[in-house]
mmCIF file of C-alpha atoms and ligand atoms in Angstrom:
data_model
loop_
_atom_site.group_PDB
_atom_site.id
_atom_site.type_symbol
_atom_site.label_atom_id
_atom_site.label_comp_id
_atom_site.label_asym_id
_atom_site.label_seq_id
_atom_site.Cartn_x
_atom_site.Cartn_y
_atom_site.Cartn_z
ATOM 1 C CA LYS A 1 -113.503 -1.391 -84.602
ATOM 2 C CA ALA A 2 -115.086 -1.344 -88.022
ATOM 3 C CA LYS A 3 -118.035 0.437 -86.526
ATOM 4 C CA GLN A 4 -115.955 3.527 -85.805
ATOM 5 C CA ALA A 5 -117.651 6.345 -87.620
ATOM 6 C CA GLY A 6 -116.234 8.982 -89.899
ATOM 7 C CA LYS A 7 -112.599 9.543 -90.536
ATOM 8 C CA ASN A 8 -111.492 7.114 -87.831
ATOM 9 C CA ARG A 9 -112.751 4.297 -89.926
ATOM 10 C CA PHE A 10 -110.283 5.153 -92.638
ATOM 11 C CA GLN A 11 -107.411 5.261 -90.174
ATOM 12 C CA PHE A 12 -108.254 1.794 -88.874
ATOM 13 C CA TYR A 13 -108.510 0.474 -92.384
ATOM 14 C CA ASN A 14 -105.105 1.962 -92.972
ATOM 15 C CA SER A 15 -103.336 0.419 -90.019
ATOM 16 C CA GLU A 16 -104.985 -2.970 -90.410
ATOM 17 C CA PHE A 17 -103.838 -3.392 -93.967
ATOM 18 C CA CYS A 18 -100.442 -1.985 -93.198
ATOM 19 C CA ASP A 19 -99.751 -1.370 -96.836
ATOM 20 C CA LEU A 20 -99.899 2.301 -97.557
ATOM 21 C CA MET A 21 -99.170 2.025 -101.256
ATOM 22 C CA VAL A 22 -101.902 -0.452 -102.013
ATOM 23 C CA GLU A 23 -104.235 1.522 -99.810
ATOM 24 C CA LYS A 24 -103.381 4.774 -101.514
ATOM 25 C CA ARG A 25 -103.823 3.305 -104.962
ATOM 26 C CA ALA A 26 -107.252 2.038 -104.015
ATOM 27 C CA LEU A 27 -108.096 5.450 -102.634
ATOM 28 C CA VAL A 28 -106.979 7.183 -105.828
ATOM 29 C CA GLY A 29 -109.247 4.992 -107.912
ATOM 30 C CA GLU A 30 -112.158 5.636 -105.618
ATOM 31 C CA LEU A 31 -111.471 9.359 -105.516
ATOM 32 C CA ARG A 32 -111.398 9.478 -109.315
ATOM 33 C CA LYS A 33 -114.761 7.764 -109.345
ATOM 34 C CA ALA A 34 -116.097 9.997 -106.564
ATOM 35 C CA ILE A 35 -115.219 13.094 -108.579
ATOM 36 C CA ALA A 36 -116.835 11.681 -111.694
ATOM 37 C CA ASP A 37 -119.941 10.465 -109.843
ATOM 38 C CA GLU A 38 -120.192 13.662 -107.781
ATOM 39 C CA GLU A 39 -119.878 11.784 -104.496
ATOM 40 C CA LEU A 40 -118.159 14.881 -103.169
ATOM 41 C CA VAL A 41 -120.110 17.635 -101.464
ATOM 42 C CA VAL A 42 -119.241 21.229 -100.714
ATOM 43 C CA PHE A 43 -119.871 22.325 -97.139
ATOM 44 C CA TYR A 44 -119.970 25.937 -96.009
ATOM 45 C CA GLN A 45 -118.675 27.472 -92.799
ATOM 46 C CA PRO A 46 -119.932 30.974 -91.959
ATOM 47 C CA LEU A 47 -117.573 33.936 -91.626
ATOM 48 C CA PHE A 48 -118.647 36.804 -89.361
ATOM 49 C CA ASP A 49 -117.724 40.399 -88.797
ATOM 50 C CA LEU A 50 -116.577 40.480 -85.188
ATOM 51 C CA LYS A 51 -117.865 43.933 -84.281
ATOM 52 C CA SER A 52 -121.297 43.878 -85.898
ATOM 53 C CA LYS A 53 -121.694 40.076 -85.548
ATOM 54 C CA LYS A 54 -123.058 40.100 -89.084
ATOM 55 C CA LEU A 55 -122.635 37.249 -91.518
ATOM 56 C CA ILE A 56 -120.064 38.138 -94.172
ATOM 57 C CA GLY A 57 -120.146 34.946 -96.183
ATOM 58 C CA ALA A 58 -118.760 31.424 -96.126
ATOM 59 C CA GLU A 59 -115.688 29.326 -96.691
ATOM 60 C CA ALA A 60 -116.281 26.415 -99.059
ATOM 61 C CA LEU A 61 -114.863 23.153 -97.672
ATOM 62 C CA VAL A 62 -115.051 19.968 -99.680
ATOM 63 C CA ARG A 63 -116.372 16.745 -98.119
ATOM 64 C CA TRP A 64 -116.219 13.134 -99.236
ATOM 65 C CA PHE A 65 -118.824 10.763 -97.901
ATOM 66 C CA HIS A 66 -117.614 7.370 -98.969
ATOM 67 C CA ALA A 67 -120.319 4.700 -99.262
ATOM 68 C CA ASP A 68 -118.341 2.126 -97.215
ATOM 69 C CA ARG A 69 -115.675 4.070 -95.408
ATOM 70 C CA GLY A 70 -117.819 6.941 -94.189
ATOM 71 C CA ALA A 71 -116.533 10.487 -94.185
ATOM 72 C CA ILE A 72 -112.950 10.882 -95.361
ATOM 73 C CA ALA A 73 -111.276 14.080 -94.209
ATOM 74 C CA PRO A 74 -109.931 16.588 -96.746
ATOM 75 C CA SER A 75 -106.595 16.433 -94.940
ATOM 76 C CA VAL A 76 -106.468 12.808 -96.141
ATOM 77 C CA PHE A 77 -107.791 13.027 -99.692
ATOM 78 C CA ILE A 78 -106.644 16.505 -100.818
ATOM 79 C CA PRO A 79 -102.950 15.476 -100.638
ATOM 80 C CA VAL A 80 -103.807 12.284 -102.551
ATOM 81 C CA ALA A 81 -105.642 14.329 -105.175
ATOM 82 C CA GLU A 82 -102.609 16.593 -105.423
ATOM 83 C CA GLU A 83 -100.175 13.725 -105.768
ATOM 84 C CA TYR A 84 -102.185 11.936 -108.436
ATOM 85 C CA GLY A 85 -103.170 14.879 -110.594
ATOM 86 C CA LEU A 86 -106.821 14.980 -109.569
ATOM 87 C CA ILE A 87 -106.804 18.304 -107.773
ATOM 88 C CA ASP A 88 -107.387 20.454 -110.875
ATOM 89 C CA GLN A 89 -110.645 18.749 -111.624
ATOM 90 C CA LEU A 90 -111.650 18.606 -107.963
ATOM 91 C CA GLY A 91 -110.702 22.227 -107.313
ATOM 92 C CA HIS A 92 -112.473 23.455 -110.398
ATOM 93 C CA TRP A 93 -115.609 21.576 -109.383
ATOM 94 C CA VAL A 94 -115.521 23.058 -105.861
ATOM 95 C CA LEU A 95 -115.011 26.561 -107.257
ATOM 96 C CA LYS A 96 -117.863 26.227 -109.720
ATOM 97 C CA THR A 97 -120.196 24.679 -107.147
ATOM 98 C CA ALA A 98 -119.427 27.312 -104.518
ATOM 99 C CA CYS A 99 -119.797 30.214 -106.967
ATOM 100 C CA ARG A 100 -123.086 28.850 -108.241
ATOM 101 C CA GLN A 101 -124.348 28.454 -104.671
ATOM 102 C CA LEU A 102 -123.343 31.985 -103.781
ATOM 103 C CA VAL A 103 -125.165 33.446 -106.773
ATOM 104 C CA ALA A 104 -128.349 31.715 -105.601
ATOM 105 C CA TRP A 105 -127.913 32.946 -102.013
ATOM 106 C CA GLN A 106 -127.070 36.477 -103.086
ATOM 107 C CA SER A 107 -130.178 36.780 -105.190
ATOM 108 C CA ARG A 108 -132.425 35.198 -102.563
ATOM 109 C CA TYR A 109 -131.009 36.719 -99.400
ATOM 110 C CA LYS A 110 -128.012 39.015 -99.308
ATOM 111 C CA PRO A 111 -126.245 40.466 -102.351
ATOM 112 C CA GLU A 112 -123.170 41.390 -100.310
ATOM 113 C CA LEU A 113 -122.278 37.825 -99.219
ATOM 114 C CA VAL A 114 -118.833 36.580 -100.200
ATOM 115 C CA MET A 115 -117.454 33.099 -100.859
ATOM 116 C CA SER A 116 -113.964 32.062 -99.863
ATOM 117 C CA VAL A 117 -112.513 29.100 -101.772
ATOM 118 C CA ASN A 118 -109.287 27.190 -101.068
ATOM 119 C CA VAL A 119 -106.836 26.863 -103.915
ATOM 120 C CA SER A 120 -104.253 24.081 -104.047
ATOM 121 C CA TYR A 121 -100.658 24.875 -105.005
ATOM 122 C CA GLN A 122 -101.122 22.810 -108.132
ATOM 123 C CA GLN A 123 -104.151 24.720 -109.332
ATOM 124 C CA PHE A 124 -102.409 27.972 -108.502
ATOM 125 C CA GLY A 125 -99.295 26.931 -110.416
ATOM 126 C CA ARG A 126 -101.077 26.306 -113.697
ATOM 127 C CA TYR A 127 -100.426 28.744 -116.503
ATOM 128 C CA ASP A 128 -104.168 29.032 -117.146
ATOM 129 C CA PHE A 129 -105.318 29.392 -113.535
ATOM 130 C CA VAL A 130 -106.566 32.987 -113.868
ATOM 131 C CA GLU A 131 -108.328 32.076 -117.083
ATOM 132 C CA SER A 132 -110.129 29.178 -115.389
ATOM 133 C CA VAL A 133 -111.215 31.419 -112.497
ATOM 134 C CA SER A 134 -112.592 34.056 -114.838
ATOM 135 C CA GLY A 135 -114.268 31.282 -116.826
ATOM 136 C CA VAL A 136 -116.096 30.143 -113.689
ATOM 137 C CA LEU A 137 -117.051 33.726 -112.836
ATOM 138 C CA GLN A 138 -118.487 34.262 -116.293
ATOM 139 C CA GLY A 139 -120.189 30.874 -116.340
ATOM 140 C CA THR A 140 -121.889 31.411 -112.995
ATOM 141 C CA ARG A 141 -122.366 35.174 -113.428
ATOM 142 C CA LEU A 142 -120.841 35.790 -110.027
ATOM 143 C CA ALA A 143 -119.414 39.273 -109.439
ATOM 144 C CA PRO A 144 -115.619 38.874 -109.037
ATOM 145 C CA GLN A 145 -115.789 41.119 -105.955
ATOM 146 C CA SER A 146 -117.756 38.361 -104.213
ATOM 147 C CA LEU A 147 -114.993 35.793 -104.619
ATOM 148 C CA HIS A 148 -112.078 35.380 -102.225
ATOM 149 C CA LEU A 149 -109.389 32.839 -103.022
ATOM 150 C CA GLU A 150 -107.347 31.322 -100.193
ATOM 151 C CA ILE A 151 -103.749 30.350 -100.760
ATOM 152 C CA THR A 152 -101.179 29.303 -98.189
ATOM 153 C CA GLU A 153 -97.772 30.848 -97.652
ATOM 154 C CA SER A 154 -96.069 27.750 -99.007
ATOM 155 C CA THR A 155 -98.113 27.981 -102.215
ATOM 156 C CA ALA A 156 -97.241 31.653 -102.552
ATOM 157 C CA LEU A 157 -93.521 31.018 -102.109
ATOM 158 C CA ILE A 158 -93.082 28.202 -104.627
ATOM 159 C CA ASP A 159 -92.502 30.749 -107.371
ATOM 160 C CA LEU A 160 -92.692 34.333 -106.184
ATOM 161 C CA THR A 161 -92.560 35.818 -109.680
ATOM 162 C CA HIS A 162 -95.457 33.656 -110.818
ATOM 163 C CA THR A 163 -97.361 34.420 -107.605
ATOM 164 C CA LYS A 164 -96.960 38.175 -108.008
ATOM 165 C CA ALA A 165 -98.203 38.020 -111.576
ATOM 166 C CA VAL A 166 -101.175 35.794 -110.736
ATOM 167 C CA LEU A 167 -102.235 37.902 -107.758
ATOM 168 C CA ARG A 168 -101.998 41.050 -109.856
ATOM 169 C CA GLN A 169 -104.168 39.496 -112.560
ATOM 170 C CA LEU A 170 -106.727 38.175 -110.087
ATOM 171 C CA GLN A 171 -106.959 41.517 -108.341
ATOM 172 C CA SER A 172 -107.278 43.324 -111.652
ATOM 173 C CA ILE A 173 -110.403 41.297 -112.414
ATOM 174 C CA GLY A 174 -111.700 42.080 -108.898
ATOM 175 C CA VAL A 175 -111.034 38.821 -107.012
ATOM 176 C CA SER A 176 -109.633 39.120 -103.455
ATOM 177 C CA ILE A 177 -106.799 37.049 -102.015
ATOM 178 C CA ALA A 178 -106.617 35.657 -98.495
ATOM 179 C CA MET A 179 -103.468 34.160 -96.979
ATOM 180 C CA ASP A 180 -104.648 30.957 -95.300
ATOM 181 C CA ASP A 181 -103.123 29.406 -92.152
ATOM 182 C CA PHE A 182 -101.103 32.596 -91.703
ATOM 183 C CA GLY A 183 -98.118 32.282 -89.387
ATOM 184 C CA THR A 184 -97.451 28.596 -89.944
ATOM 185 C CA GLY A 185 -95.183 28.994 -92.977
ATOM 186 C CA TYR A 186 -91.461 29.618 -92.905
ATOM 187 C CA SER A 187 -91.565 33.124 -94.328
ATOM 188 C CA SER A 188 -94.805 34.740 -93.291
ATOM 189 C CA LEU A 189 -93.265 38.183 -93.345
ATOM 190 C CA SER A 190 -91.754 37.951 -96.800
ATOM 191 C CA CYS A 191 -95.173 36.919 -98.060
ATOM 192 C CA VAL A 192 -96.815 40.080 -96.833
ATOM 193 C CA LYS A 193 -93.814 42.176 -97.802
ATOM 194 C CA ASP A 194 -93.680 41.090 -101.429
ATOM 195 C CA LEU A 195 -97.265 40.251 -102.260
ATOM 196 C CA SER A 196 -100.455 42.192 -102.376
ATOM 197 C CA ILE A 197 -102.770 40.274 -100.074
ATOM 198 C CA ASP A 198 -106.262 41.413 -99.086
ATOM 199 C CA LYS A 199 -106.747 39.337 -95.955
ATOM 200 C CA LEU A 200 -104.723 37.338 -93.437
ATOM 201 C CA LYS A 201 -106.370 34.301 -91.896
ATOM 202 C CA ILE A 202 -104.585 33.685 -88.607
ATOM 203 C CA ASP A 203 -104.016 29.966 -88.192
ATOM 204 C CA ARG A 204 -106.036 28.148 -85.579
ATOM 205 C CA SER A 205 -102.870 27.010 -83.771
ATOM 206 C CA PHE A 206 -102.355 30.598 -82.542
ATOM 207 C CA ILE A 207 -105.982 31.016 -81.499
ATOM 208 C CA THR A 208 -106.323 27.815 -79.427
ATOM 209 C CA ASN A 209 -104.497 29.124 -76.357
ATOM 210 C CA ILE A 210 -104.965 32.837 -76.926
ATOM 211 C CA SER A 211 -106.872 33.350 -73.680
ATOM 212 C CA THR A 212 -104.393 31.424 -71.507
ATOM 213 C CA ASP A 213 -101.003 31.796 -73.152
ATOM 214 C CA GLU A 214 -99.522 35.287 -73.209
ATOM 215 C CA ARG A 215 -97.141 34.447 -76.003
ATOM 216 C CA ASP A 216 -99.922 33.271 -78.305
ATOM 217 C CA ALA A 217 -101.916 36.366 -77.376
ATOM 218 C CA ALA A 218 -98.933 38.591 -78.196
ATOM 219 C CA ILE A 219 -98.455 36.908 -81.575
ATOM 220 C CA VAL A 220 -102.113 37.290 -82.513
ATOM 221 C CA LYS A 221 -102.117 40.920 -81.414
ATOM 222 C CA THR A 222 -99.029 41.508 -83.548
ATOM 223 C CA ILE A 223 -100.534 39.858 -86.631
ATOM 224 C CA ILE A 224 -103.627 42.033 -86.216
ATOM 225 C CA ALA A 225 -101.459 45.165 -85.944
ATOM 226 C CA LEU A 226 -99.484 44.031 -88.985
ATOM 227 C CA SER A 227 -102.607 43.680 -91.073
ATOM 228 C CA ARG A 228 -103.863 47.093 -89.927
ATOM 229 C CA ASN A 229 -100.604 48.758 -90.844
ATOM 230 C CA LEU A 230 -100.516 47.095 -94.256
ATOM 231 C CA HIS A 231 -104.221 47.765 -94.920
ATOM 232 C CA MET A 232 -105.266 44.143 -94.960
ATOM 233 C CA LYS A 233 -108.301 42.558 -93.354
ATOM 234 C CA VAL A 234 -107.626 39.974 -90.666
ATOM 235 C CA LEU A 235 -109.646 36.909 -89.698
ATOM 236 C CA ALA A 236 -109.162 34.482 -86.800
ATOM 237 C CA GLU A 237 -109.645 30.804 -87.697
ATOM 238 C CA GLY A 238 -110.818 28.126 -85.309
ATOM 239 C CA VAL A 239 -112.567 30.216 -82.662
ATOM 240 C CA GLU A 240 -114.084 27.689 -80.269
ATOM 241 C CA THR A 241 -114.692 29.468 -76.961
ATOM 242 C CA PRO A 242 -116.205 32.721 -75.684
ATOM 243 C CA GLU A 243 -112.866 33.445 -73.971
ATOM 244 C CA GLN A 244 -111.026 33.303 -77.279
ATOM 245 C CA LEU A 245 -113.669 35.537 -78.821
ATOM 246 C CA ALA A 246 -113.299 38.060 -76.003
ATOM 247 C CA LYS A 247 -109.550 38.282 -76.592
ATOM 248 C CA LEU A 248 -110.051 38.741 -80.316
ATOM 249 C CA ALA A 249 -112.585 41.487 -79.639
ATOM 250 C CA GLU A 250 -110.122 43.184 -77.298
ATOM 251 C CA PHE A 251 -107.460 43.038 -80.039
ATOM 252 C CA GLU A 252 -109.987 44.326 -82.584
ATOM 253 C CA CYS A 253 -109.754 41.451 -85.021
ATOM 254 C CA ASP A 254 -111.996 42.110 -88.041
ATOM 255 C CA GLU A 255 -113.501 38.716 -88.778
ATOM 256 C CA ILE A 256 -114.031 35.380 -87.092
ATOM 257 C CA GLN A 257 -114.689 31.776 -88.064
ATOM 258 C CA GLY A 258 -114.960 28.679 -85.921
ATOM 259 C CA PHE A 259 -116.956 26.001 -84.167
ATOM 260 C CA LEU A 260 -118.161 28.545 -81.571
ATOM 261 C CA PHE A 261 -120.443 29.920 -84.291
ATOM 262 C CA SER A 262 -120.842 26.922 -86.538
ATOM 263 C CA ARG A 263 -119.179 23.881 -87.985
ATOM 264 C CA PRO A 264 -119.126 23.637 -91.765
ATOM 265 C CA LEU A 265 -122.662 22.783 -92.921
ATOM 266 C CA ASP A 266 -124.202 21.493 -96.101
ATOM 267 C CA ALA A 267 -125.897 24.110 -98.270
ATOM 268 C CA GLU A 268 -129.357 23.340 -97.002
ATOM 269 C CA GLN A 269 -128.397 23.595 -93.334
ATOM 270 C CA PHE A 270 -126.362 26.725 -93.950
ATOM 271 C CA GLU A 271 -129.296 28.345 -95.646
ATOM 272 C CA ALA A 272 -131.724 27.342 -92.898
ATOM 273 C CA GLN A 273 -129.469 28.483 -90.074
ATOM 274 C CA PHE A 274 -127.833 31.586 -91.403
ATOM 275 C CA LEU A 275 -129.893 32.910 -94.280
ATOM 276 C CA GLN A 276 -133.551 32.052 -93.779
ATOM 277 C CA ARG A 277 -133.700 32.584 -90.049
ATOM 278 C CA ASN A 278 -132.981 36.296 -89.960
ATOM 279 C CA MET A 279 -132.724 37.828 -93.314
ATOM 280 C CA ASN A 280 -131.598 41.166 -91.922
ATOM 281 C CA GLU A 281 -130.180 40.548 -88.485
ATOM 282 C CA GLU A 282 -127.877 37.562 -88.417
ATOM 283 C CA GLU A 283 -126.099 37.113 -85.179
ATOM 284 C CA CYS A 284 -123.471 34.551 -84.385
HETATM 285 P P1 LIG B 1 -108.441 25.375 -94.046
HETATM 286 O O1 LIG B 1 -108.627 25.992 -95.390
HETATM 287 O O2 LIG B 1 -107.543 26.069 -93.090
HETATM 288 O O3 LIG B 1 -109.913 25.239 -93.477
HETATM 289 C C1 LIG B 1 -110.261 25.369 -92.139
HETATM 290 C C2 LIG B 1 -110.347 24.014 -91.482
HETATM 291 O O4 LIG B 1 -110.518 24.216 -90.075
HETATM 292 C C3 LIG B 1 -111.555 23.194 -91.931
HETATM 293 O O5 LIG B 1 -111.183 21.826 -91.842
HETATM 294 C C4 LIG B 1 -112.580 23.518 -90.847
HETATM 295 O O6 LIG B 1 -113.571 22.535 -90.702
HETATM 296 C C5 LIG B 1 -111.700 23.581 -89.646
HETATM 297 N N1 LIG B 1 -112.256 24.411 -88.576
HETATM 298 C C6 LIG B 1 -113.004 25.519 -88.684
HETATM 299 N N2 LIG B 1 -113.316 26.030 -87.487
HETATM 300 C C7 LIG B 1 -112.741 25.215 -86.573
HETATM 301 C C8 LIG B 1 -112.699 25.198 -85.130
HETATM 302 O O7 LIG B 1 -113.266 26.058 -84.449
HETATM 303 N N3 LIG B 1 -112.005 24.191 -84.537
HETATM 304 C C9 LIG B 1 -111.373 23.227 -85.273
HETATM 305 N N4 LIG B 1 -110.750 22.260 -84.607
HETATM 306 N N5 LIG B 1 -111.393 23.207 -86.628
HETATM 307 C C10 LIG B 1 -112.058 24.182 -87.265
HETATM 308 P P2 LIG B 1 -111.484 20.798 -93.016
HETATM 309 O O8 LIG B 1 -112.790 21.107 -93.658
HETATM 310 O O9 LIG B 1 -111.243 19.431 -92.479
HETATM 311 O O10 LIG B 1 -110.367 21.150 -94.083
HETATM 312 C C11 LIG B 1 -109.016 20.964 -93.799
HETATM 313 C C12 LIG B 1 -108.164 21.560 -94.875
HETATM 314 O O11 LIG B 1 -108.351 20.872 -96.108
HETATM 315 C C13 LIG B 1 -108.497 23.020 -95.169
HETATM 316 O O12 LIG B 1 -107.919 23.853 -94.203
HETATM 317 C C14 LIG B 1 -107.895 23.153 -96.547
HETATM 318 O O13 LIG B 1 -106.502 23.335 -96.456
HETATM 319 C C15 LIG B 1 -108.170 21.793 -97.155
HETATM 320 N N6 LIG B 1 -109.381 21.884 -97.983
HETATM 321 C C16 LIG B 1 -110.682 21.762 -97.639
HETATM 322 N N7 LIG B 1 -111.492 21.924 -98.713
HETATM 323 C C17 LIG B 1 -110.672 22.195 -99.763
HETATM 324 C C18 LIG B 1 -110.893 22.472 -101.167
HETATM 325 O O14 LIG B 1 -112.016 22.540 -101.676
HETATM 326 N N8 LIG B 1 -109.773 22.661 -101.930
HETATM 327 C C19 LIG B 1 -108.501 22.608 -101.403
HETATM 328 N N9 LIG B 1 -107.464 22.822 -102.227
HETATM 329 N N10 LIG B 1 -108.282 22.380 -100.116
HETATM 330 C C20 LIG B 1 -109.337 22.168 -99.289
HETATM 331 MG MG1 LIG B 2 -109.028 27.817 -95.958
HETATM 332 MG MG1 LIG B 3 -107.105 27.936 -92.828
HETATM 333 MG MG1 LIG B 4 -106.002 25.604 -91.285
#
């Protein structure tokens, strides 16, 4: 059992000790140390333009490779970081790391690449969030137009007045906003009605059965039409099969992301596979 690799190992550890609180407290301590010791790594998953098949950029996804427990999934440690006040530091580190990486890739390979970075509701809620983003942009000398920030519907709806103001400020400095996991929240439509969003990222749960389930297909088609009509870009998350891709092409989705093209990779692998290989003609 203990030999189970990756995130499974953590789950076994969990159930064997049967004491979530003790377990969580241990995890918090280790996460604090991991942040300080830079045991965390940013991985990058490529984003492609569906029509041209060209690489647009990457989504930054944080990884934790624990010395004893193996890989711990972000779905496990991000909520812990949020609960214990560690997400600001973690999120800021991811943002800085990803921006710095993009600057290097832009100057070496493709100036038009973009970086999409996830923002936690707690980071987003801070009074100085915009200031910290512009601080990172200045510090890394990244053009604001190259940065996309991903927030979820639930983050956006915590405080609509705050959200409107923050989005306006971010867009005024040139940063784009993507609505992550679109369709899974309780008020997807009020989000797009009230907020100025640059891109919708259709949640993977709608893409999974798109080629076999007519209802999922209809929903995806409708979200794509919605984004067209409201002048937003639209991306499909979690594309795993050629059949799903064919449907998305038929519906004229703008952008795609998923295991069919690549899993998230470390910077070196990303560079080797998507930047060095064909500097002019990436194909997915
Ligand atoms: P997300 O932002 O929706 O990121 C997409 C997730 O889907 C990633 O999981 C990615 O590995 C996974 N994915 C991509 N393509 C496919 C596919 O074709 N099939 C399947 N099954 N999965 C696919 P990951 O990296 O485990 O991250 C999970 C979530 O954790 C993210 O969901 C995001 O909400 C959060 N997260 C990750 N990194 C960060 C970060 O730096 N900051 C914050 N605040 N949250 C993060
Ligand atoms: Mg995301
Ligand atoms: Mg997502
Ligand atoms: Mg998701």
